[in-house]
Amino acid sequence: MPSFTRQGERLPPILQNLQTSFNARCVELQQSPAGIVPEQVLVIETIGNIENFANAVKKIPGLEWMGEIEADEIVPDEDFYDDKKPEKELSGRLYLIMSNQTALNEMLSLWKKYQKNPQMKFERGFTRFRDVYDHLKSIRRWGVEDRLAEREVFDAWKEDLDGEYGQRPVKFEAELWFKGDEKQRRESESIVSGLIQELGGSVISQCVIPSIAYHSVLGEIPAQTALQILEHPEVDLIKCENIMFFRPTGQMATGKEPVEGDIADCTVSADDLPTGDPFVAVLDGLPLENHRLLAGRLIVDDPDDWASEYPAIDRQHGTAMTSLIVHGDLNEGSNPLSRPIYIRPIMKPNPTDFNSPKEECIPEDVLFVDYIHRAVKRIVEGEGDDEAAAPTVKIINLSIGDRARHFSQVMSPLARLLDWLSAKYNVLFVISSGNHREPIDTGISSREFEALNGSDREALVAKKIYEDARHRRLLSPAESINGLTVGAIHHDSSQNGPIGYLVDVFESALPSPVSAFGNGYRRAIKPDLLFSGGRVLYSQSLGSGNTSLQFSNRRIAPGNQVAAPSSQAGELNKSQFCCGSSNSAALTSRAASICYDYLASIFSEQAPDDDFATFRVPILKAMLVHGCSWNELGSRLDELLRTDDNGRQIKNWISRWVGYGVPDLGKALGCNEQRATLLGFGQLNDGEAHVYNLPLPPSLSAQREWRKFTVTLAWLSPVASTTQRYREAQLWFDFEDGKKSREKLSGKLRVTGINSDSDATRRGTVQHEVFEGESAVAISDGDTLQIKVNCRKDARKIETPVAYGLVVSLEVAEGVNLPIYNEIRTRIAPAVEIRAGGQI
């Protein structure tokens, strides 16, 4: 960190340049015929974090807090560097503040006084400005490049204008800076609308959701105007200070539908129809609801009559996802779900795609955040005069992602929406991590690649994918902290392998080559887990030089087998094979439905007087993760990636692709003689804790047997959208009194933590830790292990108690003659201490 003297040398020119550019822009705005109020957003970059800076900003009239962004991978320079490791990248914050000219002058005046007198005493509430000055790296205006969000909207315009629909109006989303005052929001929207109309365009719709600080306008401009802006972007609309981001529309799409291979007849019998109310909802494309495997199993709710624009042949993705949820992978012949599932179409066939079947996508003429908000509200609360369409739904499957919005530090509006809706309605969103089907550059020639054996080929491809991880990040809204984000594992139950020129690049069940990388927000573990996503096949590029691997879009095995539309009218019994994280999310939603029925029976039998409705979703979330472990997958990635220099980073690298691992649902769904699984639940407020005493089995005493101890805690946190902390409530577990918690656990059970880094597990809304060991330990009858669930505020004050679910299991290897289950079961009733509503 530079000294005070050095800051006094380097900052004055930066601050002077800011004031000059700010004043010049104010003059420009004042001369505008639109009468725009001269306010601008400042970007204040610091190295390190200044706590509670938002409160200090409120002390200066004319400053308004817009938000903050965590900044990683800051390149060190001669002033800012780590003393111990000068080459180490730094972390910091970007503080976003709306300011008028008077407020900026007051803030700069405060800093000038501090420059002259470092001993000056700041007024109460202003000391954070001193701290910001000491850590200040740069300060600038939010500009055109920021609004264009890496020019994604321009790329989308170019693609549209180059196509056969090149003369149609071009649509875009203008996300506005959210103002807390409704009058100011209306004024801001009026200014933006006027600028769109000046360009010959129009406003299609707008949306304001104060709870997630979201205000957006959907607009369109003539094609010729868009072409002119591409060449000369310095127009008033693009420079408008009221706009935070320009975004393309219609970017959430399924990708090109499979074209290789013939579809096959279904061989699965499905006679028993479901009963009862739906527990799972699917937001996706419209399915072929009369397909032999789906007829009578779906509740399709299409209030906007999208079916009239949805030919049967184009109903690919929704048919595949509902098939996976209802039946699982058809390769496995599993029983269908006993409940129907609710379907709300959110995609249509792409009108600019002339293939058959067409790509399915979110229509360009809707604000997707607004549409999802209304769709979920219709499900659980009702819309207008209509009652709730499916109030029993608690799992909502979202198997699509925004290919134009890779997660990078900033929570997308859609992820913020899902987090807010999740906490508001007590529902769990199951979200696909996203797929990256870009070619993989092998770095070697085709001949060299073909000469590799299966293991070496696998090692090469895995390393190349890791090298490109920053371009293979989660797709929005997979960064959602309350949602369960699911990546794909390169696995399916098909008996077929690759044929002809196609290549299976992995011989192990590694993460799928197309599955997206985390981490999540604030480096939380994402994806949360992996599930079967089908094996992905590739073909080699032709030509000289290094060969690249091209994703093969096909209908034939291997892969997950699903119901499919037929190109022949009236055929309703076809199937095909597909792969990717969309499949994985759908199969996880199916697992959630199965777990729910099991959980409901447990409450009915063992806790009939407890409030099942409050706790079922957080318990269910914990159950889905509880059986996760890295196992051989983690060992193989460790083997491929570890070097003499990267040992400390290995766990993080693996968890970015694997999350908590692959679930073994049997561990959450039942016990056996060698394994006891227990459920806990409760509600906590800031500063509160629940303590559970787990009886330890005496038969384990003095035994040198492998044992595994797993604890999973899950909850749904309210969110504070304008703060960097974002998560309102942090819950976590530790052991005994919390001091040297892991050491005390080791003393009780002789186990140590494996898989994910313990600190990383506390950054989201699922804490999942796995411990193993095999050394002998002394256990006396009556010994217990104390598990403490804690709660504290994170982003802001917790308004209402937060419900949580806890799953704990202790096991030894199958076949070991130790009665773990019976010994814990017979001792649990008198031994457990319950505080403030906790249950176990």
Coordinates of C-alpha atoms in Angstrom, one line a residue, residues 274 276-287 289 294 296-304 318 321-322 325-326 337 339-346 371-383 386-398 589 593:
P274 CA -49.5 -39.7 -11.6
G276 CA -51.9 -35.5 -6.5
D277 CA -50.6 -31.9 -6.9
P278 CA -47.4 -31.0 -8.6
F279 CA -44.2 -30.4 -6.6
V280 CA -41.9 -29.6 -9.5
A281 CA -42.4 -26.8 -12.0
V282 CA -40.4 -26.4 -15.3
L283 CA -39.7 -23.1 -17.0
D284 CA -38.6 -24.1 -20.4
G285 CA -39.7 -24.7 -24.0
L286 CA -43.1 -26.1 -24.7
P287 CA -43.1 -29.9 -24.5
E289 CA -47.5 -33.0 -24.1
L294 CA -45.7 -37.6 -21.3
G296 CA -51.4 -37.4 -18.7
R297 CA -48.2 -36.5 -16.7
L298 CA -47.9 -32.7 -17.4
I299 CA -49.9 -29.7 -16.4
V300 CA -49.2 -27.2 -19.1
D301 CA -50.0 -23.6 -18.3
D302 CA -49.8 -21.4 -21.4
P303 CA -51.6 -18.1 -20.6
D304 CA -50.0 -16.3 -23.5
G318 CA -39.1 -28.8 -23.2
M321 CA -36.4 -31.8 -19.9
T322 CA -39.8 -33.0 -18.9
I325 CA -37.8 -35.2 -14.8
V326 CA -40.7 -37.7 -15.2
L337 CA -42.7 -39.8 -10.9
R339 CA -46.9 -36.6 -9.2
P340 CA -47.6 -34.6 -12.3
I341 CA -45.2 -31.7 -13.1
Y342 CA -46.2 -28.1 -13.9
I343 CA -44.9 -26.6 -17.2
R344 CA -44.8 -22.9 -18.1
P345 CA -43.3 -22.2 -21.6
I346 CA -40.8 -19.4 -21.6
Y371 CA -41.3 -12.5 -17.5
I372 CA -39.8 -14.9 -15.0
H373 CA -41.0 -12.7 -12.2
R374 CA -44.6 -12.8 -13.4
A375 CA -44.3 -16.6 -14.2
V376 CA -43.2 -17.5 -10.7
K377 CA -45.7 -15.2 -9.1
R378 CA -48.4 -16.8 -11.1
I379 CA -47.3 -20.2 -9.9
V380 CA -47.2 -19.5 -6.2
E381 CA -49.3 -16.4 -5.6
G382 CA -51.5 -15.8 -8.6
E383 CA -51.6 -13.0 -11.2
D386 CA -56.3 -15.5 -11.1
E387 CA -55.5 -17.7 -8.2
A388 CA -52.1 -19.4 -7.8
A389 CA -51.7 -21.8 -10.7
A390 CA -49.7 -24.4 -8.7
P391 CA -49.2 -23.3 -5.1
T392 CA -47.9 -26.7 -4.1
V393 CA -44.8 -26.3 -6.2
K394 CA -41.5 -26.0 -4.3
I395 CA -38.9 -27.0 -6.9
I396 CA -38.6 -24.9 -10.1
N397 CA -36.3 -26.2 -12.8
L398 CA -34.4 -23.8 -15.0
S589 CA -35.2 -31.9 -10.0
S593 CA -39.2 -34.8 -6.1

